[in-house]
XYZ file of C-alpha atoms in Angstrom:
628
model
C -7.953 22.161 14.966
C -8.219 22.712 11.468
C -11.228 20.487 9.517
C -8.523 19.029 6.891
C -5.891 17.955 10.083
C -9.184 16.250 11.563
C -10.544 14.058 8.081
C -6.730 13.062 7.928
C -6.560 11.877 11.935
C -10.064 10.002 10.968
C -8.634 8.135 8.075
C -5.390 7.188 9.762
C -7.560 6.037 12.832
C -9.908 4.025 10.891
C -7.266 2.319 8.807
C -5.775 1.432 11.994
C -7.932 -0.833 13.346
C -9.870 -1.937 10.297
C -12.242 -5.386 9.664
C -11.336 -8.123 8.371
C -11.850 -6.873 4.857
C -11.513 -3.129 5.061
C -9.303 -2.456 2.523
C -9.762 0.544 0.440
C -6.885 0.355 -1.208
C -7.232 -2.841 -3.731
C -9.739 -3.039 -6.403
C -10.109 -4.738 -9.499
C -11.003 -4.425 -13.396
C -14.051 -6.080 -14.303
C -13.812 -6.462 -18.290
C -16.897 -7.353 -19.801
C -15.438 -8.881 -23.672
C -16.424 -12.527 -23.029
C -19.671 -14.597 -23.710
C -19.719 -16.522 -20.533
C -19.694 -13.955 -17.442
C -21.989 -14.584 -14.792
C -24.928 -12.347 -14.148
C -24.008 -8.873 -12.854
C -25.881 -9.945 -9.080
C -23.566 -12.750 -8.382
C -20.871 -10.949 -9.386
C -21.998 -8.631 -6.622
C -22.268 -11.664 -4.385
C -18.838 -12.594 -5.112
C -16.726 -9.133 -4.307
C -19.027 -9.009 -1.098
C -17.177 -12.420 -0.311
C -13.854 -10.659 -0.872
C -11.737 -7.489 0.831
C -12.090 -6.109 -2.869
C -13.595 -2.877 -2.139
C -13.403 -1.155 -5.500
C -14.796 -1.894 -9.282
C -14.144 -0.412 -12.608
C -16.008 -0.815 -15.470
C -14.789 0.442 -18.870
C -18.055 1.508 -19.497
C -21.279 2.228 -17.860
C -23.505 -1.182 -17.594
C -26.491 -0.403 -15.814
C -27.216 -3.747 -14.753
C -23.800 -4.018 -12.886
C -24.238 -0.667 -11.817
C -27.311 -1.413 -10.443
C -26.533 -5.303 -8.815
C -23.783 -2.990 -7.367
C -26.508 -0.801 -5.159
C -25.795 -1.275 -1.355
C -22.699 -3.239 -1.210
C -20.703 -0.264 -0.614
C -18.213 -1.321 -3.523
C -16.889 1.958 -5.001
C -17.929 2.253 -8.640
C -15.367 3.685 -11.663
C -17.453 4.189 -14.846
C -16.524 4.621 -17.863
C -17.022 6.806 -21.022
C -15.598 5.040 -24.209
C -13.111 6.882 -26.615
C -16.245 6.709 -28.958
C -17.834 9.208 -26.684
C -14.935 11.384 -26.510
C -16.002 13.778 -29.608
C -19.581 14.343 -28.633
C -18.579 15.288 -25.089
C -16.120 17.616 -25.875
C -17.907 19.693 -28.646
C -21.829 19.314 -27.109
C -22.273 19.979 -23.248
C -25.108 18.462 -23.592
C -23.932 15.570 -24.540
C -22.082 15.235 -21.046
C -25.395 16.483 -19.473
C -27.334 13.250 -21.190
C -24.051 10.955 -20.358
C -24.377 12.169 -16.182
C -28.458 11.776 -16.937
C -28.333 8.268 -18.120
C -25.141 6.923 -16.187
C -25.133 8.769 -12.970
C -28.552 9.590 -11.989
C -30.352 6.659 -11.790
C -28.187 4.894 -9.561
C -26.001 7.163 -7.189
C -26.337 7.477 -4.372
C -27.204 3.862 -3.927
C -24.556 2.731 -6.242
C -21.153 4.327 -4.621
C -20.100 5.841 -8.394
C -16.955 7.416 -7.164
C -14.696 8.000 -10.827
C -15.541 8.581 -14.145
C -12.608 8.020 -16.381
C -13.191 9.650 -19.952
C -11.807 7.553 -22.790
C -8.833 4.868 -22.047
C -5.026 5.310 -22.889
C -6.395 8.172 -25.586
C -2.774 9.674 -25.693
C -1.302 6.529 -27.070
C -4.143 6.647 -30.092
C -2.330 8.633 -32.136
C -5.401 9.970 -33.052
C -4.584 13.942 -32.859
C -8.233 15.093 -32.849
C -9.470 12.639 -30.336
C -6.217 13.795 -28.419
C -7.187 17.404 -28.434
C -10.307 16.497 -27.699
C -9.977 14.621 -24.365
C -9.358 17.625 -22.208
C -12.816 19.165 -23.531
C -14.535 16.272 -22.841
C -13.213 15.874 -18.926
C -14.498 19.664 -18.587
C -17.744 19.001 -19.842
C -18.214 16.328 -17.832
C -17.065 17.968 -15.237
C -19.147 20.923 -15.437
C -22.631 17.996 -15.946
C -21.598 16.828 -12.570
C -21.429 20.121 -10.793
C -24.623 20.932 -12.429
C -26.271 18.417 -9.910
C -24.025 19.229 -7.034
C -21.659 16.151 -7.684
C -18.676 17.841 -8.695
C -16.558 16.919 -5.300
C -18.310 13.913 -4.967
C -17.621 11.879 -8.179
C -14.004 12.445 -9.612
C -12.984 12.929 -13.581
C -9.957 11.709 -14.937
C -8.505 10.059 -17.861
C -6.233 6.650 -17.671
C -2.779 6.455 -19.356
C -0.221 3.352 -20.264
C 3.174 3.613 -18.950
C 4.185 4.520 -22.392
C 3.613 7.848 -21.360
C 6.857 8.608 -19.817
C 9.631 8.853 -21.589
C 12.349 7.815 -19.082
C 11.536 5.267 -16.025
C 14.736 4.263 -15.586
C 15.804 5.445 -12.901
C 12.736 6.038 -10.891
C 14.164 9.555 -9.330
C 14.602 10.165 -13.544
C 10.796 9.864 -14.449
C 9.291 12.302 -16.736
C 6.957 12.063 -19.696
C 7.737 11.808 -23.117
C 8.251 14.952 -24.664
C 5.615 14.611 -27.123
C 2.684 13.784 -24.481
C 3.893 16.755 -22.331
C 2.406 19.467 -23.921
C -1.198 17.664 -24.160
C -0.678 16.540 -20.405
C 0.095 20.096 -18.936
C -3.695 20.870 -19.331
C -5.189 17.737 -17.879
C -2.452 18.074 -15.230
C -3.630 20.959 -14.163
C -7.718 19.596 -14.398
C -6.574 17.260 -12.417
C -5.277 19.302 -9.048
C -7.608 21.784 -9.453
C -10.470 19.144 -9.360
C -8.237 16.747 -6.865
C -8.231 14.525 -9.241
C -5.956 11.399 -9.487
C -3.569 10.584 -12.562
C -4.859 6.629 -13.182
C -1.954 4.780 -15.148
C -1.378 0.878 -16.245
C 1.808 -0.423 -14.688
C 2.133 -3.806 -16.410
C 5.498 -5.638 -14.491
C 4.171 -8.402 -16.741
C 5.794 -6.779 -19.577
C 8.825 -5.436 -18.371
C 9.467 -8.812 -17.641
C 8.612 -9.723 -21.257
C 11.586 -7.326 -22.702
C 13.478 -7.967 -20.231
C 13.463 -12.330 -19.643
C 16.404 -13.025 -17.085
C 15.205 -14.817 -13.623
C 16.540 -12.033 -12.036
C 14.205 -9.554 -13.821
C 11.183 -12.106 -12.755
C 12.411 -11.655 -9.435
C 12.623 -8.400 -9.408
C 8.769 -8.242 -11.020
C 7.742 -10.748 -8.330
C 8.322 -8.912 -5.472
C 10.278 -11.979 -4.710
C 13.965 -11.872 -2.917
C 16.555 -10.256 -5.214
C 19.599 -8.385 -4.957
C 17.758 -5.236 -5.976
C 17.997 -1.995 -8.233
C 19.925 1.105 -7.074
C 18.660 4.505 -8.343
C 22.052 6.349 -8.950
C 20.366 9.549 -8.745
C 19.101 8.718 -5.000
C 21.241 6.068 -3.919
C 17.617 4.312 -3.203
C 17.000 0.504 -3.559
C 14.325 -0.688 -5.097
C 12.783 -4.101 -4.393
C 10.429 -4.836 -7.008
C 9.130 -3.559 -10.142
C 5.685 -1.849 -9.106
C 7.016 0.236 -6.834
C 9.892 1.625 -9.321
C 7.339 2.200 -12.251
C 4.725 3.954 -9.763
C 7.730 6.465 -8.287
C 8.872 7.000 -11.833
C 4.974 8.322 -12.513
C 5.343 10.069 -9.278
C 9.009 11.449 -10.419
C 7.077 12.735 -13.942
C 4.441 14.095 -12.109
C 6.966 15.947 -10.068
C 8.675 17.488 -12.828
C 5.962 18.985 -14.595
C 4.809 20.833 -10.818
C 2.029 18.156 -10.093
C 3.968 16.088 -7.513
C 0.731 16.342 -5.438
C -1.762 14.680 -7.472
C -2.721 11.163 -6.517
C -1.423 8.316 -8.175
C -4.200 5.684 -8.969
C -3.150 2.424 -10.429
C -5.870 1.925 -12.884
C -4.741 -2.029 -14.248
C -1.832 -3.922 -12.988
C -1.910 -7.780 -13.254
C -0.150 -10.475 -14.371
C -1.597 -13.549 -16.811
C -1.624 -17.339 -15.805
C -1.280 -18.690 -19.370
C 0.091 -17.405 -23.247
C 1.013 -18.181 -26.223
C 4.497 -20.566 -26.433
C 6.343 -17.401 -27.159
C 5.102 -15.156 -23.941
C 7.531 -15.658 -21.130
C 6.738 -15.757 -17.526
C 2.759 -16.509 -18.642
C 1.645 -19.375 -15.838
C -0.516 -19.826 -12.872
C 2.579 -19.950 -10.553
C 3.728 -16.451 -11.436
C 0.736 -14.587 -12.042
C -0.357 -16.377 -8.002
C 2.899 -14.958 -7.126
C 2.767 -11.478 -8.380
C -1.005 -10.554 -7.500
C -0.496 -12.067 -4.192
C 3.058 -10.578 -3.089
C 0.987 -7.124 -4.326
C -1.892 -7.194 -2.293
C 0.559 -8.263 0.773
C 2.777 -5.090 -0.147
C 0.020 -2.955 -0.265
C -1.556 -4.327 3.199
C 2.019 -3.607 4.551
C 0.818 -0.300 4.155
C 4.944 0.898 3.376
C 4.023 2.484 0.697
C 6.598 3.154 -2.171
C 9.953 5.062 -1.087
C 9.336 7.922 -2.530
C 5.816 7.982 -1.132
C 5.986 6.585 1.923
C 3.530 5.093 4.466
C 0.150 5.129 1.918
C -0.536 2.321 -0.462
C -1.316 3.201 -3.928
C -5.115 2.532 -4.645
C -4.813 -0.412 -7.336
C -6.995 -1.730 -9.323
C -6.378 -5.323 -10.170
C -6.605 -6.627 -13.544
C -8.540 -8.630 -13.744
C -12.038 -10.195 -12.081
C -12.435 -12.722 -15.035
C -10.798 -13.991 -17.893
C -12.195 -12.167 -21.174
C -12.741 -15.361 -23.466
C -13.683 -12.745 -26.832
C -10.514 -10.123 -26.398
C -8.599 -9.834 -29.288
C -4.752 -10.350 -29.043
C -2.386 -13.525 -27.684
C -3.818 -15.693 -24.975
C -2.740 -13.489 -22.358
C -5.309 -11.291 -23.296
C -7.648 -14.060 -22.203
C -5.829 -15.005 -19.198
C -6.042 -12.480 -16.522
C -8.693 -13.458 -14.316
C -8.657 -13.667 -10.566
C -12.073 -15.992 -10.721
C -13.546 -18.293 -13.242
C -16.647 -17.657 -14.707
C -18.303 -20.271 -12.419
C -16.897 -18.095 -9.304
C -14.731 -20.083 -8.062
C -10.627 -18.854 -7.748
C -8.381 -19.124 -10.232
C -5.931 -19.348 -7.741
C -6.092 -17.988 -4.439
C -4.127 -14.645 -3.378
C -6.040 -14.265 -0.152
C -8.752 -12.387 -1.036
C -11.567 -14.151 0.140
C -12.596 -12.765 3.951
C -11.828 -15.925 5.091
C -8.788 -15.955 4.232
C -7.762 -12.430 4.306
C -5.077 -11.017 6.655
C -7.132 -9.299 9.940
C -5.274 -6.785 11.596
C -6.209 -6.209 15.118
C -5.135 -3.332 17.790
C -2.581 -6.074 19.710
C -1.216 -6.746 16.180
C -0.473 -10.257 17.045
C 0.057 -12.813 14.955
C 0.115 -16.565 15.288
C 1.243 -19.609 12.679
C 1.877 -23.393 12.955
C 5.550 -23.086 13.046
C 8.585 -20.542 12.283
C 10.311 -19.476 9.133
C 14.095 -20.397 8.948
C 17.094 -20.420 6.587
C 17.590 -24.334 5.267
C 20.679 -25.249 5.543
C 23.499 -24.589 2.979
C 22.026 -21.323 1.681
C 24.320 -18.897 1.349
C 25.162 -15.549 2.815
C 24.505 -13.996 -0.675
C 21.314 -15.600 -1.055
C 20.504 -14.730 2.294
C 21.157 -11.028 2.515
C 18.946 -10.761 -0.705
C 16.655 -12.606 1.518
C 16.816 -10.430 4.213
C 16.998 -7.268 2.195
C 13.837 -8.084 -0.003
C 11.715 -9.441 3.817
C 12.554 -6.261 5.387
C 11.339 -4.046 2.329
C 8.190 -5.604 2.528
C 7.291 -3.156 5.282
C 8.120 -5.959 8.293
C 9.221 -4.476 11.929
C 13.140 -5.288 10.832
C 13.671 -3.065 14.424
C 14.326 -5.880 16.213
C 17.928 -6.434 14.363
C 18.803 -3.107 13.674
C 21.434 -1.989 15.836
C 20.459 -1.794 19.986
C 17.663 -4.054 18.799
C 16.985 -7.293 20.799
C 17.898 -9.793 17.931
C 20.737 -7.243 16.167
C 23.314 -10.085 17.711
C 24.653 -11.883 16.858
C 25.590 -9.443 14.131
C 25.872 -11.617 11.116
C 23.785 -12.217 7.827
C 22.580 -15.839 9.082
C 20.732 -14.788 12.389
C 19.544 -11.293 10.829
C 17.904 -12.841 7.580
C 16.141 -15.632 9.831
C 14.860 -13.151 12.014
C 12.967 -11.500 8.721
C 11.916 -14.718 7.065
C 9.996 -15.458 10.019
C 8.767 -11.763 10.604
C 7.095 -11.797 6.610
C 5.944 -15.495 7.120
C 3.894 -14.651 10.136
C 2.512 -11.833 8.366
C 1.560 -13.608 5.508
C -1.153 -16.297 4.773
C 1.373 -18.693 5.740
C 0.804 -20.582 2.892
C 4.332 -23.053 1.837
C 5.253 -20.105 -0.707
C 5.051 -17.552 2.289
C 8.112 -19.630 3.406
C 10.309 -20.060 0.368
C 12.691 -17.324 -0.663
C 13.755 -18.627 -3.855
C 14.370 -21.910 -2.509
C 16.077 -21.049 0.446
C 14.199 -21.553 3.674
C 12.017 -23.856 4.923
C 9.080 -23.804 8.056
C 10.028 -25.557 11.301
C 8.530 -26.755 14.668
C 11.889 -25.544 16.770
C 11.412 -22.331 18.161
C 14.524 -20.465 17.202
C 14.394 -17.546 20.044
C 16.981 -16.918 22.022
C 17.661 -14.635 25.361
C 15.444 -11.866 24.631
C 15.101 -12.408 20.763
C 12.092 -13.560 20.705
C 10.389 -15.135 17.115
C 6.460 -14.848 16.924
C 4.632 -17.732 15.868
C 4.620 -21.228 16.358
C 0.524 -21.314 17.139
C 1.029 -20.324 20.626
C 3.820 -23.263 21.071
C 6.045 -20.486 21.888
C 4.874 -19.885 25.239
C 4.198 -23.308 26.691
C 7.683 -24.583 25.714
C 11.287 -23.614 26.787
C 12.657 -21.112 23.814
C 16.064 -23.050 22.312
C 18.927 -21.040 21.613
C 18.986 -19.714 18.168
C 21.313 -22.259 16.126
C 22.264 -18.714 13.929
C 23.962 -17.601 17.134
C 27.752 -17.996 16.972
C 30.430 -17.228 19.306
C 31.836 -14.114 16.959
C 31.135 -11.356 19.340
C 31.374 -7.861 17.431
C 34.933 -5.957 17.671
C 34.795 -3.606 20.795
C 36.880 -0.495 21.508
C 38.292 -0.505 25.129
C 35.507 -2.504 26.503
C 32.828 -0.224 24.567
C 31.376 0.585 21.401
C 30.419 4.524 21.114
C 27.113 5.011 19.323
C 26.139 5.975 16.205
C 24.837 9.402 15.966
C 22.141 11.011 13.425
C 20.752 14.281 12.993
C 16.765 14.671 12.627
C 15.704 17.795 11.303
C 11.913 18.882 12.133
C 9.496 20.713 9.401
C 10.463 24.322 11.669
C 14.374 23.735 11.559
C 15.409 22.761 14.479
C 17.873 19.102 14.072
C 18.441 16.777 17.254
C 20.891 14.385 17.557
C 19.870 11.080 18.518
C 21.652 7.985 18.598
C 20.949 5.678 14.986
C 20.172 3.005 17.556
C 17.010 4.904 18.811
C 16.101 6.187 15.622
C 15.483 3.161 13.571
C 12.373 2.097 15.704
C 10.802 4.133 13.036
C 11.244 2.369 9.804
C 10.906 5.341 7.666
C 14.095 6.814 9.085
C 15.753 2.675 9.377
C 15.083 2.569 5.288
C 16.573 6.220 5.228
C 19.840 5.092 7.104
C 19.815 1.627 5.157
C 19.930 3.363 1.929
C 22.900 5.543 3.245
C 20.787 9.063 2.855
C 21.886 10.263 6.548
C 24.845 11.386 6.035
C 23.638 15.283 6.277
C 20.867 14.343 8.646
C 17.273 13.884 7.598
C 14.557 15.874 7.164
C 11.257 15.182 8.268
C 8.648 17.478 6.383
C 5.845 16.350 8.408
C 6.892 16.691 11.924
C 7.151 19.825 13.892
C 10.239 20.122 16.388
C 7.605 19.815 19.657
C 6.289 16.449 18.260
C 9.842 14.770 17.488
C 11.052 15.868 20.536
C 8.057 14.038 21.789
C 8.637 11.182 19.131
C 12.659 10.690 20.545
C 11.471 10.678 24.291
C 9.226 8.025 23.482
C 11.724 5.991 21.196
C 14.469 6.591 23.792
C 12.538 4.684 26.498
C 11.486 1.661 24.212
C 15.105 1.476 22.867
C 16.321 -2.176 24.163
C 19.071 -1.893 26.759
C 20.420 -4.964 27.520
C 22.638 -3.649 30.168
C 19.415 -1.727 31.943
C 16.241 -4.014 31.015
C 13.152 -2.404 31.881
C 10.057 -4.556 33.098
C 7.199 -4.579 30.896
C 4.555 -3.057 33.954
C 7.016 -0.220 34.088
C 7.034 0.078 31.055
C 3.102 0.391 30.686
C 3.459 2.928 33.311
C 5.634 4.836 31.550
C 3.491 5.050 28.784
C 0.570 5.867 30.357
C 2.266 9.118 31.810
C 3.380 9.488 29.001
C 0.293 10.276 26.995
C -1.049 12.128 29.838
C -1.336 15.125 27.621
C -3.655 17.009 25.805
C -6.098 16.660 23.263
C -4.464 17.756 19.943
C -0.462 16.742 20.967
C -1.818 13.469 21.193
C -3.497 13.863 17.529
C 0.341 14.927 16.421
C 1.298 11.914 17.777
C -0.805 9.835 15.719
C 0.161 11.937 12.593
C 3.829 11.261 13.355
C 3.961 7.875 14.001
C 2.013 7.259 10.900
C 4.219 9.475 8.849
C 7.260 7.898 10.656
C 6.216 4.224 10.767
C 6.720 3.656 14.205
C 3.911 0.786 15.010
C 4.096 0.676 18.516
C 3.689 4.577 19.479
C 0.924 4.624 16.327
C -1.010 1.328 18.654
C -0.535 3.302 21.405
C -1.950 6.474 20.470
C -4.724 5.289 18.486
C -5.721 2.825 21.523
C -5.428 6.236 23.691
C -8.281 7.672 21.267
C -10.468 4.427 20.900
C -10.776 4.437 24.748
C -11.325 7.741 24.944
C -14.312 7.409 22.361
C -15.486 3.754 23.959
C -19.127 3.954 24.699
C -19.730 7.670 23.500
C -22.582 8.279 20.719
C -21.220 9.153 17.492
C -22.645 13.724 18.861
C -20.539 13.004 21.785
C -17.300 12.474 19.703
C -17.905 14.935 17.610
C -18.172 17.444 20.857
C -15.268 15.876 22.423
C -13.322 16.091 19.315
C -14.867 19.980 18.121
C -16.137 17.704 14.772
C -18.296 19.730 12.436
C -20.826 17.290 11.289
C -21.227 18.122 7.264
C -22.410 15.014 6.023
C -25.730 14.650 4.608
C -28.019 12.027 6.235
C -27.493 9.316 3.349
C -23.514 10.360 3.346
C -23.575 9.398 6.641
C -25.838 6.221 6.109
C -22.999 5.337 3.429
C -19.794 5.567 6.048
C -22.066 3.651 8.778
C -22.127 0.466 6.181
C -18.765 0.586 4.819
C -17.504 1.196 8.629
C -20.221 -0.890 10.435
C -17.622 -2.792 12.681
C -17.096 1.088 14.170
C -20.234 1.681 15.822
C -21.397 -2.251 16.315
């Protein structure tokens, strides 16, 4: 098995069944133009109290840099557009900049990006623009001089004012005036594996764009959504149409592979009298529906399954930055450490993910009563793009009837409030739902939560259920048929029924882009065939229920196979987003690794061990739950 297949198997496994706070993916901005921060070691002290794994500086503080050593935060540095000119004409200069910013601290200090200059095309400063690719190079070349170049990334961040259509997404591409100037640092980028960092501000679009429907929209609260004509895709909310419009841009220059980093994003609790949507409520809302999406691990729909890395903005309000009071009113934490409102960040509070997966909560998520269908099937529609299991009422599912907009939107409230902190906004959807003691399940629909309630009472039937059975032909309904089309060409038909247990292909379908059958880049034809056995027997038959011992049985068989099928497995379920074969799979590996030495798995798995002593030191503490 090839080295690149295995790192990719490692970091889908260990994402899998993470701590409490292992989160990779969500960082955050720490500014430094105020007069009141705290000192740099309780800063420290405070992201160690969080699932904030990541920090970037906009420049190079040594003292942070240094209260940073052995926390295992990753550390983005920064060099200033001031510094821009001397590193690009001197190479010395970026061999004194890696001497005095790098050196002293790594490898204690996890420096993992150094961005040089911030938002330089936007300067309109045509020097320092020509300048900027020089100056990455140099510093590139300073790293590599001390055997750092694959370790500690370049790049450069950008505003979204870079592109010169977002609208829609599928449409992306830069303005013509940055493209020529971007070709080269394109290409620095993927041959360096580099990621593009940009500043996705929903905050703003909102701003030009003031209707409560647009706040919605830049909310990730329930809406009606946004249809890219191009794709026929729905979007959901705001950050994930400006991110696949970067990705779109990216795309059409030949760079569709370079990672996407989201350098800022945030939104600001207070303004000015003339700065819509600036308030505690909203900017609660925003950064906390965020971090939930990315934890939902969905990713965007047009990159799929993989959160973006983002970097919140910001850790504190800046009290000296120039500008309206927004400027000053970003911050996730006062200066005296304490929340500025809480987006369950804290590791306390954060949302665990274990290998069952299940959830509990003091009581279930339900329509109120008079909402309408309309408001409801934006409900439902905005719950289930949150990356939610919506299997369970997709057609064959155990809750698909009744088959109306009622029953199918209360079965996804309750899905995203159990997921969530359960806090009273978890359960709101623009006014329309409220939390309950009654357990709504019904037959074999059954509705987590309720704090274990659930299973010491009687289940009452559903009060969404109606007597409107669905139209039947001759006794029968014939099922809906899709085509899957592996990465080697070969299509099976499968019924849309058994299909949708993978919520890739159930947004696919949703968003009407079956029609000619879908292609699955990332799954060989032995794998889905595989993949459709498996999703064949876990399909719900009412008229043929299958015991849940027989079912374990099955499964067991199932995965009696060997070493590297199994690692497909893993690979396809991830790529498919089909939880239940990804649980099982991974739980198949984790037992097979239970109680083994970290030389016996990498025998067992043919593992060449090419880690240094302190690289390995570093992934023991930033994965100590693994080998506790």
């Amino acid at each position: 098995m090839a080295l690149s297949i295995s790192i990719s198997l490692l970091l889908i496994f260990l994402s899998h069944f993470p701590s409490s706070h292992a989160e990779p993916f969500i960082g955050v901005n720490y500014g430094q133009v105020a007069d009141n921060l705290p000192p740099p070691s309780e800063t420290a002290k405070l992201l160690q109290s969080t699932s904030i794994q990541k920090v970037r500086l906009y420049g190079a503080d040594p003292a942070i840099i240094k209260a940073l050593a052995g926390t295992g935060v990753g550390i983005v540095i920064g060099a200033a557009n001031g510094d821009v000119p001397s590193l690009a004409t001197d190479p010395n200069a970026a061999t004194q900049w890696i001497n005095s910013n790098v050196l002293p601290f790594y490898p204690a200090s996890k420096i993992i990006l150094i961005t040089v200059g911030n938002e330089i095309l936007m300067s309109n400063d045509p020097n320092l623009v020509n300048q900027l690719l020089p100056a990455m190079q140099n510093v590139q070349k300073a790293l590599e001089a001390v055997s750092l170049g694959g370790k500690i990334k370049v790049s450069t961040v950008h505003s979204m004012t870079v592109l010169g259509s977002s609208d829609p997404p599928s449409t992306g591409s830069f303005a013509a005036g940055y493209q020529t100037g971007l070709k080269g640092i394109l290409q620095f980028l993927s041959d360096t594996g580099s990621p593009f960092a940009i500043n996705p501000y929903p905050f703003f679009a909102y701003q030009s764009d003031p209707r409560p429907e647009t706040l919605a929209f830049c909310l990730f609260q329930p809406n009606a959504g946004r249809v890219d004509s191009k794709t026929g895709i729905k979007y959901t909310n705001m950050f994930d149409a400006q991110v696949d419009a970067v990705h779109s841009a990216l795309k059409s220059m030949g760079f569709e592979k370079v990672e996407i980093v989201v350098a800022e994003t945030g939104w600001a609790s207070r303004g000015d009298a003339n700065e819509v949507g600036a308030s505690v409520d909203n900017a609660k809302a925003y950064n906390g529906n965020l971090i939930a999406h990315l934890r939902s691990m969905v990713g965007t729909p047009l990159m799929p399954g993989k959160p973006v890395d983002t970097y919140l903005f910001a850790l504190y309000d800046e009290n000296l930055k120039p500008g309206p009071s927004s400027e000053r009113a970003f911050g996730l934490f006062k200066t005296d450490l304490s929340m500025v409102y809480d987006v369950g960040l804290a590791k306390s509070s954060s949302s665990s993910q274990t290998p069952s997966g299940k959830v509990t909560s003091s009581g279930w998520c339900v329509p109120k009563k008079g909402a309408t269908n309309e408001e409801l099937q934006a409900s439902l529609d905005w719950a289930c793009g949150q990356g939610i299991d919506c299997g369970a009422i997709q057609p064959g599912g155990a809750c698909f009837e009744p088959n109306n907009v009622a029953s199918h939107a209360a079965y996804a409230m309750n899905m995203y409030f159990q997921k969530s902190p359960k806090q009273s906004t978890d359960c709101d959807f623009s006014k329309t739902a409220t939390v309950t003691s009654q357990n709504p399940s019904y037959n074999s629909c059954v509705y987590p939560g309720g704090g274990g309630g659930a299973a010491g009472s009687k289940a009452v039937m559903n009060k969404y259920v109606s007597s409107d059975k669905v139209e039947k032909k001759n006794g029968a309904i014939d099922p809906k048929m899709i085509v899957l089309m592996s990465s080697d060409g070969q299509s099976f038909e499968v019924e849309e029924a058994v299909a949708v247990q993978s919520q890739t292909i159930a947004h696919m379908v949703e968003d009407d882009c079956a029609a000619n059958g879908i292609p699955l880049a990332n799954v060989t034809s032995k794998t889905l065939a595989k993949v459709i056995e498996y999703c064949k027997k876990h399909h719900v038959d009412e008229a043929n229920p299958i015991s849940e011992d027989e079912l374990n049985k099955w499964d067991t068989e199932f995965l009696e196979i060997d070493q590297s099928t199994i690692f497909d497995l893993i690979l396809a379920a991830n790529y498919l987003n089909i939880k239940n074969l990804l649980d099982l799979t991974c739980q198949t590996i984790a037992d097979m690794i239970k109680g083994k030495n970290p030389e016996e798995i990498r025998t067992l798995f043919n593992i060449k061990n090419d880690f240094t002593p302190e690289e390995e030191e570093e992934v023991r503490r930033e994965n100590q739950w693994a080998f506790e």
